[in-house]
Amino acid sequence: MSDPAASLWNNGHTTPFVELDRADWAALAPTTQLPLRETEILQLRGLGEPLDLGEVTDVYLPVSRLLNLYAAGASQLHRATSDFLGERARRTPFVIGVAGSVAVGKSTIARLLRELLARWEDTPRVELVTTDGFLFPNAELARRGLMARKGFPESYDRRSLLRFVSAVKGGAAEVRAPFYSHLNYDIVPDAQIVVRQPDVLIVEGLNVLAPPTTGHGLTVSDLFDFTVYVDARTQDIARWYVDRFLRLQRGAFSNPKSYFHRYATMTEDEARREARRIWDEINEPNLVQNILPTRSRATLVLRKDENHTVSKVLLRKL
């Protein structure tokens, strides 16, 4: 059986993307020196992700430069439009969406892009918000019978997410988002993330590229200026998920305050079986049904190989 995540367009039809292999993409890297030290990169990478100076230089430095060019172009278009309308409207933030499966590395990429973009002259103020903060609290998920579908589109307060991004995009002086604790696996009451008129806002999450649902004319992806989808073969993502689960079991799950502390006493074989069950029953269905179908809506697709390194970059044609 072929992997639905294996390729974008292998059916002979014209693709809306320019496809570049890693070497060709790396050749586009700006000549400027990498603005991050190796210690900073180590702090940014997620569990089991072999992110290093070479990967950042070859792949993500060119991505950050491309995003910087898009942001500058959007700013110029905004000024031209304001002049045309006879207005002097304030520049609005450039909003980037980063999507992909659980365990594919999108959170690391979003953090890395935040740091790289903040080093460019035109975009010094960069904020990152994850959609985890817009999950319904566990009590509400339990009331709706959705705890086993946490991470599926219906488990998010999509109206609140849309209002949040709309307010930031609209230039509001201060916008607040809920705070999500991965230790507690829940929204933290009375804790918030505050965003104050950034140059760039990065919104990272599983389903951020989803189209509007039936009966709703606007969705959060309509507010993005640029979108990134982190792609890989489903079998590779499944292996990464299991490996990450085992690392967490030996680390964060050992904390008595962790929501997943019950897994800490499992043997490695038991933990591996449990991780595979969660993947098969929850994460893979969410990927196949909801996340993967949004890949073709992205501006940029980063295609990872089995070792977590990017091998191909696909950029939507203008």
Tab-separated table of C-alpha atoms in Angstrom:
chain	number	residue	atom	x	y	z
A	1	MET	CA	0.000	0.000	0.000
A	2	SER	CA	1.371	3.424	-0.909
A	3	ASP	CA	1.910	6.005	1.788
A	4	PRO	CA	-0.511	8.956	1.386
A	5	ALA	CA	2.191	11.241	2.784
A	6	ALA	CA	4.891	10.021	0.394
A	7	SER	CA	4.529	12.690	-2.268
A	8	LEU	CA	2.450	15.654	-3.313
A	9	TRP	CA	1.769	15.257	-7.002
A	10	ASN	CA	3.001	12.057	-8.656
A	11	ASN	CA	0.010	11.641	-10.931
A	12	GLY	CA	1.399	13.469	-13.939
A	13	HIS	CA	-0.587	16.656	-13.404
A	14	THR	CA	1.064	20.063	-13.379
A	15	THR	CA	2.131	20.961	-9.866
A	16	PRO	CA	1.618	24.444	-8.375
A	17	PHE	CA	4.978	24.048	-6.585
A	18	VAL	CA	8.599	24.529	-7.526
A	19	GLU	CA	10.454	21.496	-6.145
A	20	LEU	CA	14.079	21.792	-5.032
A	21	ASP	CA	16.297	19.121	-3.561
A	22	ARG	CA	18.352	19.921	-0.502
A	23	ALA	CA	21.541	20.814	-2.364
A	24	ASP	CA	19.801	23.264	-4.693
A	25	TRP	CA	17.923	24.825	-1.782
A	26	ALA	CA	21.087	25.157	0.294
A	27	ALA	CA	22.757	26.992	-2.595
A	28	LEU	CA	20.168	29.743	-2.145
A	29	ALA	CA	21.335	30.448	1.402
A	30	PRO	CA	22.346	34.064	1.959
A	31	THR	CA	26.045	34.705	2.362
A	32	THR	CA	25.484	36.247	5.787
A	33	GLN	CA	26.908	34.370	8.763
A	34	LEU	CA	24.516	32.129	10.664
A	35	PRO	CA	23.219	34.300	13.540
A	36	LEU	CA	22.780	31.387	15.966
A	37	ARG	CA	25.386	29.592	18.046
A	38	GLU	CA	25.425	25.812	18.309
A	39	THR	CA	24.375	26.005	21.971
A	40	GLU	CA	21.281	27.990	20.968
A	41	ILE	CA	20.371	25.395	18.355
A	42	LEU	CA	20.678	22.604	20.935
A	43	GLN	CA	18.252	24.484	23.193
A	44	LEU	CA	15.722	24.870	20.365
A	45	ARG	CA	15.533	21.311	19.097
A	46	GLY	CA	12.945	18.817	20.272
A	47	LEU	CA	13.377	15.299	21.651
A	48	GLY	CA	15.113	13.004	19.188
A	49	GLU	CA	15.569	15.647	16.492
A	50	PRO	CA	19.162	15.797	15.159
A	51	LEU	CA	19.088	19.516	14.442
A	52	ASP	CA	22.598	20.890	13.943
A	53	LEU	CA	24.473	23.799	12.372
A	54	GLY	CA	24.488	22.140	8.951
A	55	GLU	CA	20.733	21.615	8.911
A	56	VAL	CA	20.060	25.168	10.051
A	57	THR	CA	22.469	26.647	7.498
A	58	ASP	CA	21.324	24.515	4.557
A	59	VAL	CA	17.575	24.577	5.170
A	60	TYR	CA	16.283	27.070	7.700
A	61	LEU	CA	18.496	30.062	7.046
A	62	PRO	CA	17.214	30.207	3.427
A	63	VAL	CA	13.660	29.718	4.728
A	64	SER	CA	14.078	32.654	7.112
A	65	ARG	CA	15.441	34.830	4.324
A	66	LEU	CA	12.521	33.910	2.085
A	67	LEU	CA	10.077	34.746	4.870
A	68	ASN	CA	11.875	38.032	5.435
A	69	LEU	CA	11.482	38.879	1.735
A	70	TYR	CA	7.780	38.002	1.822
A	71	ALA	CA	7.286	40.125	4.954
A	72	ALA	CA	9.080	43.085	3.336
A	73	GLY	CA	6.987	42.660	0.186
A	74	ALA	CA	3.789	42.594	2.225
A	75	SER	CA	4.870	45.782	3.989
A	76	GLN	CA	5.522	47.524	0.664
A	77	LEU	CA	2.147	46.402	-0.673
A	78	HIS	CA	0.487	47.675	2.498
A	79	ARG	CA	2.090	51.097	2.084
A	80	ALA	CA	1.109	51.268	-1.598
A	81	THR	CA	-2.474	50.279	-0.791
A	82	SER	CA	-2.668	52.825	2.024
A	83	ASP	CA	-1.387	55.529	-0.310
A	84	PHE	CA	-3.942	54.522	-2.906
A	85	LEU	CA	-6.748	54.770	-0.352
A	86	GLY	CA	-5.405	58.004	1.086
A	87	GLU	CA	-4.905	56.411	4.473
A	88	ARG	CA	-2.004	56.191	6.872
A	89	ALA	CA	-2.852	52.853	8.384
A	90	ARG	CA	-0.401	51.198	10.760
A	91	ARG	CA	1.573	48.288	9.343
A	92	THR	CA	-0.054	45.000	10.330
A	93	PRO	CA	1.915	41.966	11.514
A	94	PHE	CA	3.031	39.372	8.970
A	95	VAL	CA	1.375	36.127	10.068
A	96	ILE	CA	2.925	32.710	9.400
A	97	GLY	CA	1.184	29.379	9.919
A	98	VAL	CA	3.231	26.220	10.611
A	99	ALA	CA	1.396	22.893	10.333
A	100	GLY	CA	2.146	19.171	10.375
A	101	SER	CA	1.647	15.961	12.309
A	102	VAL	CA	2.394	15.214	15.914
A	103	ALA	CA	6.131	14.322	16.256
A	104	VAL	CA	7.117	15.630	12.809
A	105	GLY	CA	9.159	18.489	14.307
A	106	LYS	CA	6.963	21.501	13.536
A	107	SER	CA	7.339	22.965	17.042
A	108	THR	CA	11.118	22.958	16.737
A	109	ILE	CA	10.899	24.549	13.295
A	110	ALA	CA	8.542	27.243	14.565
A	111	ARG	CA	10.895	28.074	17.459
A	112	LEU	CA	13.881	28.126	15.117
A	113	LEU	CA	12.152	30.422	12.626
A	114	ARG	CA	11.217	32.768	15.459
A	115	GLU	CA	14.865	33.099	16.427
A	116	LEU	CA	16.145	33.458	12.857
A	117	LEU	CA	13.521	35.984	11.760
A	118	ALA	CA	14.207	38.140	14.810
A	119	ARG	CA	17.796	38.516	13.568
A	120	TRP	CA	16.720	40.116	10.279
A	121	GLU	CA	16.586	43.899	10.231
A	122	ASP	CA	13.001	44.189	8.948
A	123	THR	CA	11.485	41.765	11.469
A	124	PRO	CA	13.063	42.247	14.912
A	125	ARG	CA	9.907	41.533	16.926
A	126	VAL	CA	8.652	37.991	16.409
A	127	GLU	CA	6.057	36.222	18.546
A	128	LEU	CA	5.169	32.518	18.534
A	129	VAL	CA	1.832	31.107	19.652
A	130	THR	CA	0.820	27.450	19.501
A	131	THR	CA	-2.760	26.338	19.027
A	132	ASP	CA	-2.467	24.098	22.123
A	133	GLY	CA	-3.620	27.137	24.096
A	134	PHE	CA	-6.886	27.088	22.171
A	135	LEU	CA	-7.765	23.508	23.010
A	136	PHE	CA	-10.873	23.294	25.137
A	137	PRO	CA	-9.988	22.607	28.805
A	138	ASN	CA	-9.997	18.929	29.725
A	139	ALA	CA	-13.192	19.314	31.735
A	140	GLU	CA	-14.975	20.684	28.665
A	141	LEU	CA	-13.486	18.013	26.427
A	142	ALA	CA	-14.704	15.360	28.862
A	143	ARG	CA	-18.174	16.945	28.929
A	144	ARG	CA	-18.286	16.787	25.129
A	145	GLY	CA	-16.885	13.256	24.989
A	146	LEU	CA	-13.770	14.444	23.135
A	147	MET	CA	-10.871	13.485	25.402
A	148	ALA	CA	-9.946	10.628	23.057
A	149	ARG	CA	-10.016	13.081	20.146
A	150	LYS	CA	-7.774	15.739	21.650
A	151	GLY	CA	-5.929	17.369	18.766
A	152	PHE	CA	-8.739	16.751	16.267
A	153	PRO	CA	-10.294	19.943	14.831
A	154	GLU	CA	-13.387	19.716	17.026
A	155	SER	CA	-11.279	19.752	20.212
A	156	TYR	CA	-10.225	23.388	19.630
A	157	ASP	CA	-12.044	26.603	20.403
A	158	ARG	CA	-11.685	27.736	16.797
A	159	ARG	CA	-13.700	30.902	17.314
A	160	SER	CA	-11.335	32.091	20.039
A	161	LEU	CA	-8.313	31.296	17.865
A	162	LEU	CA	-9.823	33.209	14.963
A	163	ARG	CA	-10.608	36.194	17.211
A	164	PHE	CA	-7.064	36.149	18.598
A	165	VAL	CA	-5.300	36.142	15.223
A	166	SER	CA	-7.781	38.686	13.843
A	167	ALA	CA	-6.985	41.056	16.716
A	168	VAL	CA	-3.220	40.684	16.235
A	169	LYS	CA	-3.580	41.068	12.490
A	170	GLY	CA	-5.756	44.111	13.058
A	171	GLY	CA	-2.985	45.855	14.993
A	172	ALA	CA	-4.455	45.671	18.498
A	173	ALA	CA	-2.044	47.055	21.085
A	174	GLU	CA	-2.245	43.951	23.258
A	175	VAL	CA	-3.843	40.551	22.664
A	176	ARG	CA	-3.966	37.673	25.145
A	177	ALA	CA	-4.027	33.934	24.505
A	178	PRO	CA	-4.612	31.054	26.946
A	179	PHE	CA	-1.582	29.162	28.267
A	180	TYR	CA	-1.340	25.385	27.857
A	181	SER	CA	0.800	23.195	30.133
A	182	HIS	CA	2.233	20.028	28.600
A	183	LEU	CA	3.031	18.827	32.106
A	184	ASN	CA	-0.608	19.130	33.179
A	185	TYR	CA	-1.915	18.322	29.692
A	186	ASP	CA	-4.456	21.103	30.156
A	187	ILE	CA	-5.158	24.826	29.945
A	188	VAL	CA	-3.793	26.664	32.999
A	189	PRO	CA	-6.507	28.889	34.531
A	190	ASP	CA	-5.610	32.572	34.840
A	191	ALA	CA	-2.333	32.097	32.908
A	192	GLN	CA	-2.002	33.891	29.584
A	193	ILE	CA	0.396	34.663	26.765
A	194	VAL	CA	0.500	38.362	25.857
A	195	VAL	CA	1.261	39.520	22.301
A	196	ARG	CA	2.020	43.196	21.718
A	197	GLN	CA	2.096	44.351	18.076
A	198	PRO	CA	4.841	42.100	16.682
A	199	ASP	CA	6.391	42.457	13.244
A	200	VAL	CA	5.772	38.742	12.730
A	201	LEU	CA	3.388	36.323	14.420
A	202	ILE	CA	4.007	32.579	13.999
A	203	VAL	CA	1.010	30.330	14.689
A	204	GLU	CA	1.986	26.665	15.044
A	205	GLY	CA	-0.416	23.759	15.267
A	206	LEU	CA	-1.762	20.541	13.821
A	207	ASN	CA	-4.744	21.901	11.940
A	208	VAL	CA	-3.898	25.551	11.272
A	209	LEU	CA	-4.202	25.111	7.477
A	210	ALA	CA	-7.708	23.665	7.633
A	211	PRO	CA	-10.297	25.272	5.310
A	212	PRO	CA	-13.515	26.765	6.704
A	213	THR	CA	-16.047	24.305	8.061
A	214	THR	CA	-19.496	24.091	6.526
A	215	GLY	CA	-21.513	27.177	7.330
A	216	HIS	CA	-18.509	29.277	8.345
A	217	GLY	CA	-17.087	31.783	5.885
A	218	LEU	CA	-13.772	32.500	7.592
A	219	THR	CA	-11.083	30.387	9.228
A	220	VAL	CA	-7.721	31.177	10.796
A	221	SER	CA	-5.789	30.062	7.693
A	222	ASP	CA	-7.459	32.910	5.769
A	223	LEU	CA	-5.460	35.345	7.920
A	224	PHE	CA	-2.038	33.860	7.178
A	225	ASP	CA	0.406	35.649	4.874
A	226	PHE	CA	2.633	32.589	4.514
A	227	THR	CA	2.217	28.939	5.488
A	228	VAL	CA	4.650	26.073	6.090
A	229	TYR	CA	3.770	22.372	6.135
A	230	VAL	CA	6.282	19.941	7.650
A	231	ASP	CA	5.987	16.654	5.769
A	232	ALA	CA	7.357	13.102	6.109
A	233	ARG	CA	6.373	9.504	5.411
A	234	THR	CA	3.704	8.283	7.819
A	235	GLN	CA	5.809	5.291	8.875
A	236	ASP	CA	8.691	7.578	9.788
A	237	ILE	CA	6.463	9.903	11.822
A	238	ALA	CA	5.023	6.882	13.647
A	239	ARG	CA	8.536	5.732	14.595
A	240	TRP	CA	9.487	9.245	15.731
A	241	TYR	CA	6.346	9.390	17.867
A	242	VAL	CA	7.106	6.075	19.589
A	243	ASP	CA	10.744	7.054	20.169
A	244	ARG	CA	9.667	10.397	21.649
A	245	PHE	CA	7.129	8.673	23.905
A	246	LEU	CA	9.873	6.407	25.272
A	247	ARG	CA	12.137	9.381	25.953
A	248	LEU	CA	9.321	11.198	27.732
A	249	GLN	CA	8.539	8.090	29.743
A	250	ARG	CA	12.107	8.073	31.036
A	251	GLY	CA	12.044	11.852	31.606
A	252	ALA	CA	9.024	14.144	31.961
A	253	PHE	CA	6.549	11.343	32.765
A	254	SER	CA	8.551	10.487	35.903
A	255	ASN	CA	7.433	13.790	37.422
A	256	PRO	CA	4.576	12.987	39.856
A	257	LYS	CA	2.791	16.139	38.669
A	258	SER	CA	2.747	14.935	35.059
A	259	TYR	CA	-0.630	14.006	33.595
A	260	PHE	CA	1.121	10.952	32.104
A	261	HIS	CA	2.863	9.862	35.315
A	262	ARG	CA	0.937	6.575	35.147
A	263	TYR	CA	3.147	5.556	32.222
A	264	ALA	CA	6.387	6.029	34.178
A	265	THR	CA	6.361	2.546	35.746
A	266	MET	CA	5.776	0.685	32.481
A	267	THR	CA	8.460	-1.553	31.066
A	268	GLU	CA	9.955	-0.442	27.749
A	269	ASP	CA	7.929	-3.052	25.864
A	270	GLU	CA	4.715	-1.952	27.590
A	271	ALA	CA	5.455	1.709	26.863
A	272	ARG	CA	6.225	0.924	23.228
A	273	ARG	CA	2.932	-0.933	22.818
A	274	GLU	CA	1.014	1.899	24.487
A	275	ALA	CA	2.673	4.513	22.281
A	276	ARG	CA	1.855	2.475	19.190
A	277	ARG	CA	-1.763	2.124	20.328
A	278	ILE	CA	-2.108	5.887	20.797
A	279	TRP	CA	-0.573	6.470	17.381
A	280	ASP	CA	-2.811	3.919	15.641
A	281	GLU	CA	-6.038	4.999	17.352
A	282	ILE	CA	-5.598	8.774	17.589
A	283	ASN	CA	-2.624	10.400	15.900
A	284	GLU	CA	-2.540	8.555	12.592
A	285	PRO	CA	-6.303	8.930	11.970
A	286	ASN	CA	-6.010	12.652	12.741
A	287	LEU	CA	-3.065	12.926	10.347
A	288	VAL	CA	-4.773	11.069	7.500
A	289	GLN	CA	-8.237	12.571	7.939
A	290	ASN	CA	-7.495	16.169	8.921
A	291	ILE	CA	-3.855	17.246	8.718
A	292	LEU	CA	-2.444	15.661	5.566
A	293	PRO	CA	-5.300	16.922	3.325
A	294	THR	CA	-4.242	20.509	4.163
A	295	ARG	CA	-0.682	20.022	2.865
A	296	SER	CA	-1.513	21.238	-0.652
A	297	ARG	CA	-2.738	24.548	0.811
A	298	ALA	CA	0.732	25.456	2.132
A	299	THR	CA	3.046	28.056	0.625
A	300	LEU	CA	6.115	25.995	1.519
A	301	VAL	CA	6.436	22.253	2.147
A	302	LEU	CA	9.500	20.916	3.968
A	303	ARG	CA	9.912	17.226	3.176
A	304	LYS	CA	11.839	15.213	5.771
A	305	ASP	CA	13.709	11.923	5.330
A	306	GLU	CA	13.729	9.072	7.825
A	307	ASN	CA	16.589	10.676	9.793
A	308	HIS	CA	14.552	13.863	10.455
A	309	THR	CA	16.589	15.975	8.001
A	310	VAL	CA	14.946	17.919	5.184
A	311	SER	CA	15.619	16.420	1.744
A	312	LYS	CA	13.256	18.447	-0.451
A	313	VAL	CA	11.659	21.890	-0.379
A	314	LEU	CA	8.527	22.722	-2.354
A	315	LEU	CA	7.607	26.383	-2.825
A	316	ARG	CA	4.273	27.447	-4.252
A	317	LYS	CA	4.589	29.258	-7.545
A	318	LEU	CA	3.542	32.918	-7.568
